[in-house]
Amino acid sequence: MHGRTQLLEPKVMTMLIVLCEHANSIISAEELFKQVWPHSIYSPNSVRRNIALLRKALCDDDKKLIKTHPKRGYSLQAIISSLSSPADAKIYTKPKVNNHKIARYVTVLCTFIFLVITWVIWQNTPASQQTVNNLKPITASKAIEHYMRVSPNHDHMAIIRSESHQGTDKHIYIKDLKRKKTWKITKEAQNYTYLAWRNANSLVYSASHDSGIEFGQILLDDGLQSTQQTQLIRRSDISWNSPFFIDKKQQLFYLANINASEHSRNVTLYQHNLISGEVRKLLTPNDTFKPYKISLSPQQNKLAVIGFNADSISVVKTFDIKTTQFEMIKALDHNWYFLTWQQDQQSLLLSNGKDLSLLHVSGDWQPISYNNYHFLQYIQAVAGKLYFLERRTDEDLYLANRTDVSNIKTISDSNNVDTSAAVSPNEQMVTYISSKNGIPQLFLKELDSNNESIIFDNHAQELALAPPVWLNNTHLISALNNRPFVISLLGNNVNIKWVDNLLGIPLIVLENDDTFIYVDKSAQGDWLYTYNLSTTQKQPLHEQLNARQLFKNEQQQLISASNNTIENISTKTKLITVPGAKLRVFPSKNGIYYRSFKSNKYQLGFYGYKSEDVKPQHELATLCEQVCDQLQAVSDSYYVLSKKVSQADILSLEISHEE
């Protein structure tokens, strides 16, 4: 394609051959699988994966080249012409394929211009393309890596690590990238969140506590062993901070807010002088631009800042530290991104967790060919290498019958994330989010027949899909990157209707099933509103979400759970104070099941609405004795359970350019 060589996996190449042989006609997924994997059991996921890889290789982002025909199959919309004899170009006709001829087809295919759709290739092929290759593991253990930064001399890496995904037993380690040795430099575990090198012998870290955020410092000797750990700053006015950066003038740059989340719009960009202690607000909360990640340029004169605009689209800007002026680079899409400067300070590398892309300061944005099937985060470009954390999660869903907890039914058991299961009011169906096809989608499972179908296919391939909420037995609501939509399940039809005048996440359906409570994402503050689907009217509740769990009781009153307290918001009454931490609640018709963490283990209890007393739940404790946080929800007849296994390691890629 215009002199550019694109390497394809053998199965992807075989699929391309089959599609070429059926050019401009539809071939079913089953037939594709049969011809590419002739001696295997049919797997639609394998077909989808290879189609996705093929589209990426052919720059077919809008899916006009390889078209999907729902419930029918795929078609290649192309004219196939001979490279050696363009005057004799024809539509390639359909010969029969068998495995013995694959090698010959590959040879023949190499002599063809197999995709002559000039405008697609021309628009998507830059003169110079950046590539990544030579994937290498930096860490590979059962421990969970949470964050990392490479040292100023590029020889070492500081890592935040824990032995489990629970999150409070974190330590900071140093890894020698040349000698492959790793050692711990902290004595006591804390909930460390991020870190940065202050100089070659000093690290600054942030840690989250119940009372706020601590910034501390670890001094290191010439062998990078810890000599002293001290607290630098303690802020009780914030409960969340972003990854941060330190320049040569000892200025600390970070985002922070009081809502314990980067998903809230009331985010402030701070500049904190580590010598004088002076704090400046470089950007205060506003409704037009909500930043969520920053990156300090190699020359340390600019910050790259990415955040959501008023339409919930990720926008990249540069911030000149000297003039304090923002300059727009580009509006991207509705996904979240991690970002890092490249050494030339003329471009940024971006990751939405799934794909890599290159953004030039001129605004030119192009994909980088790298296929990742896990979650890629916290990228850092250093000396021709890209370091990143790859998070791998396998979460499966189950239903346990409340009258017989030994009777457990599997809802979904894939090799990817299956989560956020919700049982329908009549308890005949379960809907859940799964990324088994490479992107988050909504699935529906009928409990009697065990039939399963996709009810929201997420053709836009955006990555933030909100947990589904049932409005009634035929309608449910969710949101894709803060844009709500209603799914109608009437008869055999599935219809999607977007709620165009809202930007937020649905939380709770009220008694009249056309009204729900949502958290507003169009403005700062995470304010709660009700919205009526029939009248399109919204009403403020004059309450903020504030990192709380919210649900309703049998009297349609609003209940909240946060820290270690459960209270009735409607009556301003405190219901329960639970000893321990990590409070999580599971509302039911008659009361509240809750989980807390004390004495290094989970404990389960129940608060009855009528009796107003608290009882331990030995049945659930037995059911969850190994992983007690696997309880997800409670319905009249079922406990919704999940089993989650997480792993996170640090990897590297080499960055190169191709003309």
XYZ file of C-alpha atoms in Angstrom, residues 77-591:
515
model
C -15.850 -4.092 -0.904
C -12.866 -3.841 -3.259
C -11.647 -4.200 -6.800
C -8.743 -6.632 -7.043
C -6.333 -5.833 -9.883
C -3.023 -7.223 -11.101
C 0.124 -5.263 -10.328
C 1.925 -6.580 -13.397
C -0.941 -5.889 -15.825
C -3.156 -3.062 -14.583
C -4.892 -2.754 -17.950
C -6.295 -6.260 -17.545
C -7.624 -5.609 -14.038
C -10.791 -7.512 -13.165
C -12.952 -8.415 -10.245
C -11.289 -11.471 -8.799
C -13.606 -14.445 -9.326
C -14.197 -17.187 -6.855
C -12.038 -20.287 -7.112
C -12.312 -23.026 -4.512
C -9.974 -22.933 -1.557
C -8.380 -25.800 0.264
C -5.496 -26.033 2.691
C -3.087 -27.511 0.130
C -3.315 -24.341 -1.962
C -2.802 -21.773 0.818
C 0.919 -21.351 0.077
C 0.203 -20.799 -3.623
C -2.498 -18.218 -2.816
C -0.096 -16.300 -0.592
C 2.413 -16.181 -3.465
C -0.254 -15.090 -5.929
C -1.620 -12.520 -3.513
C 1.793 -10.882 -3.231
C 1.658 -10.065 -6.971
C -1.663 -8.284 -6.649
C -2.810 -4.914 -5.484
C -5.337 -6.618 -3.302
C -7.130 -3.503 -2.119
C -7.648 -0.751 -4.665
C -9.692 1.798 -2.773
C -7.379 4.719 -3.287
C -9.093 7.287 -1.118
C -9.124 5.019 1.931
C -5.433 4.240 1.683
C -4.411 7.790 0.751
C -6.265 9.365 3.643
C -4.956 6.941 6.236
C -1.338 6.378 5.209
C 1.043 9.087 6.466
C 4.365 9.791 4.782
C 6.216 8.742 7.930
C 4.753 6.185 10.289
C 5.787 5.406 13.843
C 5.903 1.753 14.798
C 6.418 -0.216 17.999
C 7.907 -3.689 18.206
C 10.060 -6.066 20.258
C 7.683 -6.475 23.190
C 9.574 -7.384 26.371
C 8.444 -8.027 29.957
C 9.986 -5.851 32.655
C 8.210 -7.663 35.497
C 6.515 -11.050 35.564
C 5.304 -12.260 38.940
C 2.154 -12.925 40.925
C 2.476 -9.486 42.517
C 0.299 -6.657 41.191
C 2.144 -3.693 39.681
C 0.240 -0.415 40.117
C 2.521 2.320 38.756
C 6.088 2.868 37.578
C 8.522 5.606 36.487
C 11.956 5.246 34.848
C 14.879 7.013 36.551
C 16.566 10.106 35.035
C 19.543 8.026 33.808
C 17.183 5.386 32.332
C 18.931 2.570 34.229
C 16.358 1.984 36.984
C 12.627 1.940 37.475
C 10.638 2.780 40.608
C 7.549 0.582 40.981
C 4.478 0.588 43.227
C 3.565 -3.032 43.888
C 1.247 -5.072 46.086
C 0.828 -8.774 46.665
C -2.903 -8.609 45.934
C -5.393 -6.387 44.116
C -7.003 -5.263 47.393
C -4.811 -2.161 47.248
C -3.705 -1.194 50.779
C -0.611 -3.399 51.118
C 1.500 -1.498 48.590
C 5.249 -0.998 48.743
C 7.719 0.863 46.523
C 10.455 -1.099 44.790
C 13.479 -0.282 42.634
C 14.290 -2.430 39.601
C 17.712 -2.344 37.969
C 16.825 -2.519 34.260
C 20.302 -3.711 33.262
C 21.052 -6.279 35.968
C 17.384 -7.339 36.309
C 17.470 -7.078 40.112
C 14.589 -5.757 42.251
C 14.507 -4.591 45.874
C 12.039 -2.986 48.264
C 12.762 0.534 49.559
C 9.762 1.095 51.887
C 9.450 -0.428 55.340
C 5.721 -0.025 55.940
C 2.890 -0.682 53.520
C 0.662 2.225 52.536
C -1.911 2.912 49.855
C 0.737 4.433 47.576
C -0.834 5.784 44.388
C 1.806 7.496 42.190
C 5.465 8.511 42.237
C 8.052 10.609 40.383
C 11.834 10.967 40.480
C 12.839 14.281 42.066
C 16.453 13.623 41.073
C 18.699 10.590 40.687
C 18.653 9.916 44.458
C 15.198 11.051 45.520
C 11.640 9.859 44.903
C 8.413 11.693 45.661
C 5.287 9.590 46.171
C 1.610 10.182 46.851
C -0.473 8.019 49.165
C -4.209 7.972 49.833
C -5.518 7.987 53.406
C -8.963 8.333 54.976
C -7.998 11.860 55.988
C -6.727 12.959 52.561
C -3.607 12.752 50.391
C -0.006 12.593 51.570
C 2.990 13.524 49.421
C 6.219 12.099 50.768
C 9.871 11.711 49.839
C 12.307 8.785 49.892
C 16.040 9.596 49.870
C 18.312 7.011 48.255
C 22.040 6.352 48.511
C 24.298 5.690 45.513
C 23.168 2.053 45.485
C 19.526 3.272 45.438
C 18.821 1.890 48.896
C 16.508 3.922 51.096
C 18.154 6.142 53.687
C 15.167 8.233 54.798
C 11.418 8.480 54.195
C 9.629 11.677 55.217
C 6.294 13.384 54.696
C 6.417 16.538 52.563
C 2.768 17.595 52.293
C -0.476 16.456 53.896
C -3.661 17.720 52.228
C -7.018 17.078 53.869
C -8.853 19.167 51.236
C -8.375 16.573 48.470
C -9.087 12.846 48.346
C -7.828 12.040 44.825
C -4.788 13.099 42.805
C -3.561 12.227 39.336
C -0.102 11.019 38.307
C 2.245 13.962 38.920
C 5.456 15.434 37.533
C 8.390 17.427 38.976
C 10.483 19.900 37.007
C 14.060 21.053 37.668
C 12.750 24.057 39.612
C 11.187 21.592 42.088
C 7.660 22.428 40.998
C 5.166 19.594 41.501
C 2.295 19.486 38.956
C -0.830 17.404 39.562
C -4.609 17.268 39.256
C -6.746 16.775 42.355
C -10.253 16.997 43.772
C -12.277 16.109 46.856
C -14.472 13.481 45.174
C -11.918 10.658 45.201
C -12.258 10.231 41.448
C -10.884 11.495 38.143
C -14.389 10.975 36.757
C -15.666 14.117 38.477
C -15.624 17.476 36.721
C -14.507 19.545 39.730
C -10.791 18.967 39.076
C -8.093 21.555 39.790
C -4.628 21.698 38.207
C -2.068 22.527 40.911
C 1.529 23.743 40.889
C 3.179 23.010 44.230
C 6.647 24.346 45.063
C 8.451 21.611 47.009
C 10.955 24.097 48.455
C 8.762 27.028 49.537
C 5.511 25.081 49.922
C 3.639 27.644 47.806
C 0.562 26.239 46.042
C -0.872 27.772 42.842
C -4.063 26.854 41.027
C -3.269 26.792 37.311
C -6.769 25.719 36.297
C -9.839 25.790 38.510
C -12.950 23.619 37.983
C -15.121 24.664 35.074
C -17.776 23.144 32.828
C -15.972 23.605 29.502
C -12.816 21.579 30.186
C -12.336 18.871 32.808
C -8.718 17.558 32.760
C -7.978 14.020 33.897
C -4.341 13.348 32.890
C -1.202 15.465 32.430
C 2.341 14.927 31.137
C 5.403 17.181 31.517
C 7.351 17.857 28.310
C 11.041 16.815 28.018
C 12.121 20.488 28.002
C 9.902 20.996 31.082
C 8.335 24.155 29.705
C 4.923 22.697 28.841
C 2.304 20.344 30.165
C 0.196 18.218 27.877
C -3.277 18.187 29.433
C -6.095 15.892 28.333
C -9.652 16.279 29.551
C -13.309 16.256 28.590
C -15.016 19.199 26.971
C -18.670 20.121 27.474
C -19.707 17.349 25.050
C -17.699 14.697 26.934
C -15.108 14.424 24.159
C -11.462 13.998 25.130
C -9.520 17.135 24.161
C -5.712 17.516 24.233
C -4.189 20.899 25.043
C -0.738 22.183 25.874
C -0.179 24.449 28.865
C 2.759 26.869 28.755
C 4.114 26.929 32.316
C 5.711 30.377 31.928
C 2.793 32.200 30.285
C 0.064 29.985 31.890
C -1.703 29.872 28.523
C -3.498 26.870 27.058
C -3.247 25.985 23.371
C -5.612 23.539 21.686
C -4.088 20.532 19.886
C -7.007 18.276 18.981
C -10.429 16.985 19.995
C -10.268 13.165 19.882
C -13.325 11.051 20.740
C -15.363 9.957 23.768
C -12.734 7.567 25.168
C -10.370 8.106 28.098
C -6.635 8.290 27.377
C -3.222 7.951 28.963
C -0.533 10.128 27.399
C 3.214 10.734 27.378
C 5.509 13.161 25.559
C 8.067 11.897 23.097
C 11.630 13.172 23.310
C 11.307 15.525 20.332
C 8.537 17.441 22.172
C 6.678 17.555 18.848
C 4.417 14.594 19.483
C 2.591 12.600 22.132
C 1.860 8.905 22.454
C -1.681 8.073 23.565
C -3.354 4.922 24.855
C -7.079 4.432 25.397
C -6.296 1.186 27.185
C -6.759 -0.860 24.035
C -4.982 0.953 21.184
C -1.897 3.133 20.755
C -1.863 6.315 18.695
C 0.469 9.190 17.840
C -0.632 12.820 18.187
C 1.569 15.551 16.672
C 1.411 19.034 18.180
C 0.134 20.190 14.776
C -3.009 18.129 15.413
C -2.194 15.194 13.116
C -3.493 12.043 14.846
C -2.739 8.554 13.552
C -2.973 5.000 14.903
C 0.092 2.922 15.757
C -0.106 -0.727 14.805
C -0.063 -2.583 18.100
C -2.664 -5.177 19.027
C -3.346 -5.340 22.727
C -5.957 -7.620 24.276
C -5.520 -6.420 27.832
C -5.647 -2.987 29.460
C -2.638 -0.828 28.607
C -2.095 2.089 31.003
C 0.406 4.592 32.457
C 2.594 4.821 29.369
C 6.042 6.459 29.523
C 8.282 7.122 26.492
C 11.964 7.068 27.439
C 15.028 6.909 25.176
C 13.342 5.165 22.247
C 11.284 2.824 24.396
C 7.685 2.821 25.512
C 7.092 1.444 29.003
C 3.585 0.646 30.157
C 1.577 -1.331 32.650
C -0.561 -4.131 31.201
C -3.481 -5.147 33.404
C -5.048 -8.543 32.767
C -8.356 -9.398 34.389
C -10.536 -12.484 34.186
C -13.879 -11.948 35.904
C -16.733 -14.464 35.696
C -20.363 -14.254 36.852
C -22.578 -16.678 38.751
C -26.018 -16.888 40.379
C -26.536 -18.677 43.686
C -30.068 -19.640 44.678
C -30.888 -17.974 48.000
C -32.854 -21.008 49.242
C -30.024 -23.359 48.296
C -26.656 -21.609 48.025
C -25.038 -24.805 46.753
C -27.175 -24.422 43.606
C -24.912 -22.128 41.574
C -25.589 -21.270 37.929
C -22.886 -19.895 35.612
C -23.884 -16.684 33.856
C -20.647 -16.099 31.982
C -17.250 -17.753 32.159
C -14.973 -16.271 29.509
C -11.285 -15.447 29.515
C -11.987 -11.752 29.818
C -13.995 -9.339 31.971
C -17.651 -10.247 32.616
C -19.092 -7.824 35.133
C -21.991 -5.646 36.351
C -24.685 -8.330 36.243
C -28.260 -7.133 36.879
C -31.242 -9.463 37.368
C -34.520 -8.372 35.742
C -37.458 -7.544 38.056
C -39.256 -10.795 37.089
C -35.964 -12.688 37.604
C -36.201 -14.350 34.204
C -33.198 -12.580 32.651
C -29.746 -11.304 33.551
C -27.925 -8.581 31.660
C -24.217 -7.976 32.077
C -21.193 -6.256 30.535
C -18.555 -8.399 28.852
C -15.413 -7.652 26.846
C -15.196 -11.219 25.528
C -15.296 -9.827 21.962
C -12.547 -7.289 22.605
C -14.783 -4.321 23.497
C -17.375 -3.775 26.249
C -20.804 -5.008 25.139
C -24.114 -5.679 26.866
C -25.290 -9.291 26.900
C -28.674 -10.737 27.876
C -29.088 -14.235 29.275
C -32.466 -15.959 29.634
C -32.300 -18.036 32.792
C -34.807 -20.738 31.766
C -33.499 -21.461 28.278
C -29.893 -20.376 28.899
C -30.047 -18.504 25.587
C -27.685 -15.561 25.306
C -27.585 -12.606 22.931
C -25.863 -9.246 22.497
C -28.282 -6.390 23.129
C -25.770 -3.550 22.760
C -22.912 -4.304 20.386
C -21.038 -0.999 20.900
C -20.183 -0.609 17.218
C -18.421 2.669 18.061
C -15.954 0.563 20.118
C -15.870 3.020 23.000
C -14.577 1.668 26.265
C -16.568 3.151 29.171
C -19.881 1.289 29.382
C -21.921 1.996 32.524
C -23.536 -0.823 34.547
C -27.043 -1.588 33.199
C -30.105 -0.654 35.263
C -33.478 -2.338 34.652
C -36.354 0.121 34.247
C -38.884 -2.736 34.036
C -38.971 -6.239 32.535
C -38.689 -4.982 28.953
C -36.522 -1.866 29.232
C -33.142 -1.072 30.733
C -30.775 1.872 30.683
C -27.019 2.318 30.550
C -24.530 4.906 29.267
C -21.600 4.823 26.859
C -18.912 7.293 27.923
C -21.519 9.290 29.892
C -24.140 9.284 27.086
C -27.262 7.461 28.328
C -29.323 5.145 26.148
C -32.439 3.019 26.685
C -32.685 -0.568 25.417
C -36.144 -1.866 24.544
C -36.695 -5.651 24.537
C -40.142 -6.060 23.009
C -40.828 -9.385 21.321
C -37.746 -10.483 19.416
C -36.678 -6.935 18.685
C -33.913 -4.981 20.402
C -34.111 -1.227 19.938
C -31.675 1.421 21.159
C -32.785 4.978 21.883
C -30.235 7.560 22.960
C -31.200 10.121 25.590
C -29.784 13.010 23.613
C -30.253 15.831 26.093
C -28.373 14.178 28.981
C -24.725 13.734 29.860
C -24.399 11.471 32.857
C -24.591 7.969 34.326
C -27.936 6.342 35.332
C -27.878 4.978 38.876
C -31.334 4.080 40.191
C -34.799 3.524 38.713
C -37.659 4.944 40.741
C -41.088 3.423 41.401
C -42.576 4.813 38.211
C -40.288 3.009 35.793
C -39.936 5.893 33.365
C -37.993 7.960 35.923
C -34.455 7.362 37.093
C -31.754 9.068 39.147
C -28.502 9.898 37.395
C -25.251 11.659 38.223
C -24.780 14.683 35.963
C -21.503 14.803 34.005
C -22.183 18.002 32.083
C -20.987 20.235 34.912
C -18.660 20.150 37.889
C -19.797 18.696 41.185
C -21.353 15.341 40.238
C -24.836 16.570 41.156
C -27.746 14.143 41.273
C -30.905 14.599 39.209
C -34.056 12.697 38.358
C -35.045 12.355 34.717
C -38.446 11.397 33.314
C -38.263 9.612 29.967
C -41.862 10.468 29.068
C -41.753 14.188 29.791
C -37.946 14.634 29.266
C -37.962 16.726 32.430
C -35.089 16.648 34.898
C -35.243 17.737 38.528
C -32.299 18.422 40.860
C -32.035 16.449 44.080
C -29.634 19.034 45.561
C -27.250 16.217 46.472
C -23.786 15.349 45.166
C -22.600 11.819 44.564
C -19.367 12.367 46.540
C -17.992 8.862 45.940
C -21.005 7.267 47.630
C -23.001 4.173 46.769
C -26.650 5.097 46.278
C -29.828 3.003 46.264
C -33.461 3.218 47.382
C -35.363 1.407 50.130
C -38.874 -0.078 50.004
C -40.383 3.380 50.598
C -38.482 4.852 47.626
C -36.229 6.797 49.983
C -32.624 7.435 48.960
C -29.956 5.559 50.952
C -26.217 6.195 50.726
C -23.132 4.286 51.844
C -19.660 5.793 52.168
C -16.614 5.328 54.383
C -18.124 3.204 57.171
C -21.611 4.741 57.378
C -24.985 3.908 55.826
C -27.580 6.675 56.086
C -31.031 7.623 54.834
C -30.524 10.760 52.742
C -34.262 11.453 52.509
C -34.733 11.576 56.290
C -31.152 12.609 57.189
C -30.951 9.560 59.473
C -27.844 7.486 60.123
C -28.778 3.790 59.877
C -25.546 1.887 60.530
C -21.948 2.604 61.436
C -19.885 -0.392 60.352
C -16.493 -1.046 61.944
C -13.672 -1.485 59.480
C -13.172 -0.138 55.987
C -14.062 -0.844 52.347
C -17.794 -0.688 53.013
C -19.896 -1.960 50.138
C -23.656 -2.448 50.174
C -26.080 -4.720 48.303
C -29.687 -3.572 48.632
C -32.541 -6.069 48.688
C -36.316 -5.756 49.096
C -36.255 -6.248 52.892
C -32.980 -4.665 53.860
